[in-house]
Coordinates of C-alpha atoms and ligand atoms in Angstrom, one line a residue:
M275 CA -36.9 17.9 -1.5
N276 CA -36.1 20.4 1.2
P277 CA -32.3 20.5 1.2
N278 CA -32.1 20.4 5.0
T279 CA -34.2 17.2 5.5
T280 CA -32.6 13.9 6.2
D281 CA -35.0 11.9 4.1
F282 CA -32.3 11.1 1.5
Q283 CA -30.1 8.4 3.1
P284 CA -27.7 6.9 0.6
F285 CA -25.3 5.7 3.3
D286 CA -28.0 3.7 5.1
L287 CA -27.7 0.1 3.9
S288 CA -31.4 -0.4 3.9
C289 CA -31.9 2.5 1.4
S290 CA -30.6 0.9 -1.8
R291 CA -32.6 3.2 -4.0
D292 CA -31.1 6.3 -2.4
Y293 CA -27.6 4.7 -2.7
A294 CA -28.1 4.0 -6.4
R295 CA -29.1 7.6 -7.0
W296 CA -26.3 9.1 -5.0
R297 CA -23.8 6.7 -6.7
T298 CA -24.9 7.9 -10.1
W299 CA -24.4 11.5 -9.1
K300 CA -21.1 10.7 -7.3
L301 CA -19.5 9.1 -10.4
A302 CA -20.8 11.6 -12.9
A303 CA -17.9 13.9 -13.8
Y304 CA -15.9 12.7 -10.8
P305 CA -12.3 14.1 -11.0
V306 CA -9.9 11.7 -12.6
A307 CA -6.6 13.4 -11.7
A308 CA -5.2 15.7 -9.0
S309 CA -5.1 18.5 -11.5
D310 CA -9.0 18.4 -11.6
L311 CA -8.9 19.3 -7.9
R312 CA -6.9 22.4 -8.3
V313 CA -8.1 25.9 -7.9
Q314 CA -6.0 29.1 -8.3
L315 CA -6.9 31.6 -5.6
S316 CA -5.9 35.0 -4.4
N317 CA -6.4 36.9 -1.2
P318 CA -6.7 34.1 1.4
G319 CA -8.3 36.3 4.0
E320 CA -11.1 37.3 1.7
L321 CA -11.8 35.1 -1.2
S322 CA -13.6 36.2 -4.3
A323 CA -17.0 34.7 -4.9
T324 CA -15.7 32.9 -7.9
G325 CA -12.8 31.4 -5.9
Y326 CA -15.0 30.4 -3.1
D327 CA -17.6 28.8 -5.4
A328 CA -14.9 26.8 -7.2
V329 CA -13.5 25.4 -4.0
L330 CA -17.0 24.5 -2.7
A331 CA -18.0 22.8 -5.9
I332 CA -15.0 20.6 -5.9
C333 CA -15.3 19.8 -2.2
R334 CA -19.0 18.8 -2.7
K335 CA -18.0 16.3 -5.3
A336 CA -14.7 15.0 -4.0
N337 CA -14.5 16.2 -0.4
M338 CA -11.2 17.9 -1.1
A339 CA -9.7 20.6 -3.2
I340 CA -6.1 21.6 -3.8
Y341 CA -5.8 25.4 -3.7
D342 CA -2.9 27.6 -4.9
F343 CA -2.1 31.0 -3.6
G344 CA 1.1 31.2 -5.5
E345 CA 3.7 33.5 -4.0
Q346 CA 1.3 35.7 -2.0
P347 CA 2.2 36.3 1.6
F348 CA 0.8 33.7 3.9
N349 CA 0.8 33.0 7.6
K350 CA -1.2 31.1 10.3
A351 CA -3.6 34.0 10.8
L352 CA -4.5 33.9 7.1
L353 CA -4.9 30.2 7.2
R354 CA -7.4 30.7 10.1
R355 CA -9.3 33.3 8.1
F356 CA -9.2 31.2 5.0
G357 CA -10.8 28.3 6.9
L358 CA -13.4 30.5 8.6
Q359 CA -14.9 31.3 5.2
F360 CA -15.7 27.6 4.8
G361 CA -17.2 27.4 8.3
L362 CA -14.0 25.8 9.7
E363 CA -14.0 27.2 13.2
R364 CA -13.6 24.7 16.0
L365 CA -9.9 23.7 16.0
D366 CA -8.9 20.3 17.3
M367 CA -6.5 20.5 20.2
N368 CA -3.9 17.8 19.7
L369 CA -1.0 16.9 21.9
R370 CA 1.6 18.4 19.7
A371 CA -0.1 21.4 18.1
D372 CA 1.5 24.8 18.6
E373 CA -0.2 27.2 21.1
D374 CA -2.6 28.4 18.5
S375 CA -3.8 24.8 17.8
I376 CA -2.3 25.0 14.3
T377 CA 0.5 22.5 13.9
S378 CA 3.8 23.3 12.2
L379 CA 4.8 20.0 10.6
R380 CA 8.5 19.8 10.0
V381 CA 11.4 17.5 11.0
V382 CA 12.2 17.9 14.6
P383 CA 14.7 16.0 16.7
A384 CA 13.4 13.1 18.8
S385 CA 12.8 14.0 22.4
G386 CA 12.0 11.9 25.5
G387 CA 12.3 8.6 23.7
T388 CA 9.3 9.3 21.4
H389 CA 9.6 10.1 17.7
Y390 CA 6.3 10.7 16.0
I391 CA 6.5 9.9 12.2
P392 CA 4.7 13.2 11.2
Y393 CA 7.7 15.1 12.6
T394 CA 10.3 13.0 10.7
S395 CA 11.0 12.8 7.0
R396 CA 9.8 9.2 6.9
A397 CA 6.8 8.0 4.8
L398 CA 3.4 8.2 6.5
N399 CA 1.0 5.4 5.8
W400 CA -2.7 5.9 4.9
H401 CA -4.9 7.3 7.6
T402 CA -7.5 9.9 8.4
D403 CA -6.5 12.5 10.9
G404 CA -7.5 12.0 14.6
Y405 CA -8.7 8.4 14.1
Y406 CA -7.7 8.0 17.8
N407 CA -10.0 10.8 18.9
T408 CA -13.1 10.1 21.0
P409 CA -16.4 10.0 19.1
D410 CA -17.3 13.5 20.2
Q411 CA -14.0 14.9 19.2
Q412 CA -13.8 13.6 15.6
V413 CA -11.8 15.6 13.1
R414 CA -14.2 16.4 10.2
A415 CA -12.0 18.7 8.1
I416 CA -8.3 19.5 7.6
L417 CA -6.4 22.4 6.1
M418 CA -2.9 21.6 5.2
H419 CA -0.8 24.4 3.8
C420 CA 2.7 24.2 2.3
M421 CA 4.9 27.0 3.4
Q422 CA 8.0 25.3 2.0
D423 CA 8.4 22.0 0.1
A424 CA 11.3 19.7 0.6
A425 CA 14.3 19.3 -1.7
S426 CA 12.7 16.0 -2.9
G427 CA 9.8 13.8 -2.0
G428 CA 6.9 14.5 0.4
E429 CA 4.2 13.6 -2.1
N430 CA 0.7 13.1 -0.8
R431 CA -1.8 10.5 -2.0
L432 CA -5.4 11.2 -1.4
L433 CA -8.6 9.2 -1.5
D434 CA -12.2 10.4 -1.0
P435 CA -13.8 8.4 1.9
E436 CA -17.0 8.3 -0.1
I437 CA -15.3 6.6 -2.9
A438 CA -13.8 4.1 -0.5
Y439 CA -17.4 3.5 0.9
L440 CA -18.7 3.1 -2.7
L441 CA -16.1 0.6 -3.7
L442 CA -16.6 -1.4 -0.5
R443 CA -20.4 -1.4 -0.7
D444 CA -20.3 -2.4 -4.4
E445 CA -18.0 -5.3 -3.5
N446 CA -20.1 -6.5 -0.6
P447 CA -22.5 -4.5 1.6
D448 CA -21.6 -6.7 4.5
Y449 CA -18.2 -5.0 4.5
I450 CA -19.9 -1.7 5.2
R451 CA -22.0 -3.4 7.9
A452 CA -18.8 -4.7 9.5
L453 CA -17.0 -1.3 9.4
M454 CA -20.0 0.4 10.9
Q455 CA -19.8 -1.7 14.1
P456 CA -19.1 0.4 17.1
D457 CA -16.2 -1.8 18.1
A458 CA -14.8 -2.3 14.6
M459 CA -11.5 -0.6 15.5
T460 CA -9.9 -0.1 18.8
I461 CA -6.9 2.2 19.5
P462 CA -5.1 1.0 22.6
A463 CA -4.3 3.6 25.3
N464 CA -1.3 5.9 24.6
V465 CA 1.1 5.4 27.4
E466 CA 4.3 7.5 27.6
A467 CA 6.9 7.0 30.4
G468 CA 4.5 4.8 32.3
S469 CA 1.5 7.2 32.4
E470 CA -1.6 7.1 30.3
I471 CA -2.0 10.2 28.2
R472 CA -4.9 8.9 26.2
A473 CA -7.4 6.2 27.1
A474 CA -8.2 3.3 24.8
C475 CA -10.8 4.2 22.2
S476 CA -13.1 2.0 20.2
G477 CA -15.3 3.1 17.3
P478 CA -16.6 2.4 13.9
V479 CA -14.8 3.2 10.6
F480 CA -17.9 4.6 9.0
T481 CA -20.5 6.7 10.7
V482 CA -23.4 8.8 9.3
E483 CA -24.0 12.1 10.9
K484 CA -27.6 12.2 12.1
N485 CA -28.6 15.7 11.0
S486 CA -26.8 16.1 7.8
G487 CA -26.7 12.5 6.5
S488 CA -22.9 13.0 5.8
L489 CA -20.5 10.1 5.9
H490 CA -17.5 10.2 8.2
M491 CA -14.5 7.8 8.2
R492 CA -11.9 6.9 10.7
Y493 CA -9.1 4.7 9.5
T494 CA -5.4 3.9 9.8
A495 CA -3.4 1.4 7.8
R496 CA -1.1 1.0 10.7
T497 CA -0.9 -2.6 11.9
R498 CA 0.7 -1.7 15.3
S499 CA -1.3 0.0 17.9
I500 CA -4.6 -0.9 16.4
I501 CA -6.9 -3.8 17.1
W502 CA -9.4 -4.7 14.5
K503 CA -12.6 -6.6 15.5
D504 CA -11.9 -10.3 15.0
D505 CA -14.7 -11.3 12.7
R506 CA -14.8 -12.5 9.1
D507 CA -16.4 -9.5 7.5
T508 CA -14.1 -7.0 9.3
R509 CA -11.1 -9.0 8.2
M510 CA -12.4 -9.1 4.6
A511 CA -13.3 -5.4 4.6
T512 CA -10.0 -4.2 5.9
G513 CA -8.2 -6.6 3.5
F514 CA -10.1 -5.0 0.6
L515 CA -9.2 -1.5 1.8
T516 CA -5.5 -2.5 2.1
E517 CA -5.5 -3.7 -1.4
L518 CA -7.2 -0.6 -2.6
L519 CA -4.7 1.7 -0.9
T520 CA -1.5 -0.2 -1.6
G521 CA -2.4 -0.9 -5.3
D522 CA -2.3 1.6 -8.1
S523 CA -6.0 2.4 -7.9
P524 CA -7.2 5.1 -10.4
C525 CA -9.4 6.4 -7.6
T526 CA -6.5 7.8 -5.6
F527 CA -4.9 11.1 -6.4
S528 CA -1.2 12.0 -6.1
H529 CA 0.1 15.5 -5.6
R530 CA 3.2 17.1 -4.2
L531 CA 2.3 20.4 -2.6
R532 CA 4.5 23.3 -3.6
A533 CA 5.0 26.4 -1.4
G534 CA 1.8 28.4 -1.5
Q535 CA -0.4 25.4 -2.2
G536 CA -2.6 23.5 0.2
I537 CA -5.3 21.0 0.7
I538 CA -8.7 21.8 2.1
C539 CA -10.7 18.6 2.8
N540 CA -13.3 16.8 4.8
N541 CA -10.6 14.6 6.4
V542 CA -10.0 12.4 3.4
L543 CA -7.7 9.4 3.5
H544 CA -4.1 10.4 2.9
S545 CA -0.5 9.3 3.0
R546 CA 2.8 10.9 2.5
S547 CA 6.0 9.7 0.9
A548 CA 9.4 10.1 2.5
F549 CA 11.2 13.3 1.8
A550 CA 14.6 14.9 2.0
D551 CA 15.4 18.4 3.2
A552 CA 18.3 20.5 2.0
P553 CA 18.9 23.2 4.7
D554 CA 21.8 24.7 2.6
T555 CA 19.4 25.7 -0.1
G556 CA 16.5 26.6 2.2
K557 CA 14.5 23.6 1.0
V558 CA 13.3 22.6 4.4
R559 CA 9.7 21.2 4.3
L560 CA 7.2 23.1 6.5
M561 CA 3.5 22.5 6.5
Y562 CA 0.9 24.3 8.6
R563 CA -1.9 21.9 9.5
A564 CA -5.2 22.8 11.1
R565 CA -7.7 20.1 12.1
Y566 CA -11.3 21.0 12.7
H567 CA -14.3 19.4 14.4
D568 CA -16.5 21.1 11.7
R569 CA -17.1 19.8 8.2
I570 CA -16.6 22.2 5.3
R571 CA -19.8 24.3 5.3
G572 CA -22.1 23.6 2.4
T573 CA -20.7 20.1 1.7
A574 CA -23.1 18.1 3.9
L575 CA -25.3 15.9 1.8
A576 CA -28.4 17.7 3.1
D577 CA -27.0 21.0 1.6
F578 CA -27.3 19.8 -2.0
S579 CA -29.4 16.7 -2.1
E580 CA -31.6 18.4 -4.7
E581 CA -28.6 18.5 -7.0
V582 CA -27.9 14.8 -6.4
L583 CA -31.5 13.8 -7.1
A584 CA -31.8 16.0 -10.2
C585 CA -28.6 14.4 -11.6
S586 CA -29.9 10.8 -11.1
G587 CA -33.4 11.5 -12.3
Ligands
LIG836 FE1 -2.6 13.2 8.5

């Protein structure tokens, strides 16, 4: 098969044979622990071919990799160049990003009566980034780089959206049908100080990109500020997801980023535990986060469907 065709459609519910073949490939040698996602790298601005290939291979399989630059100097410009090597170019402009559209995540004092959890030391529930964005502004990839870890806590849990899809579809294909409805989830308008700064937005949880055949997921485990479609299958599907994410599923990975490490991913599901800073010892957590409208180049299903088909016979 030509790698750039869209003939192979495992995420289409009517293509059960494609799904079965993709599923075989997906589960073959799938990482079992966060350590399987790790790649030691050097020179973030210009990766070696070996380093690049290692990251790409893991991202093709699991939609995420944990990289480690150790104690090498790092800054936002290098983060930008690191991302560009993976086709990550179009940065998402979010309300609280710094001027360069890369967000410095750290504890900041509350202002104007609003206090967004990402800028506190509190736990962050499971979500994909930018789930409240409009359909044409979806966040397809994220880079999150740890400049400094906290004195304690701040562990991430991670789940590949394709594994979430697989488990849901295996349980009941109607769950996928429900979560693909264009009005499956609605984010109410964001109103601050009486004025609307973001309109209400409805959309599906799962979508399949037309050209590449790749799966995209929007999700939040928040129960406030989210309205799920009130039908049986959506309730059952979200209940299944909640159980999956709150339980001790072997499909989720746990990792606490240390300074010099980061996550490159196709906007996988993630959460963060609470943490504690210790300013006296310099252990004040600081993450650089870049969100992109691009998917990691080379990880679209159409880019390696030959490999998938070869694996599943
Ligand atoms: Fe996030």
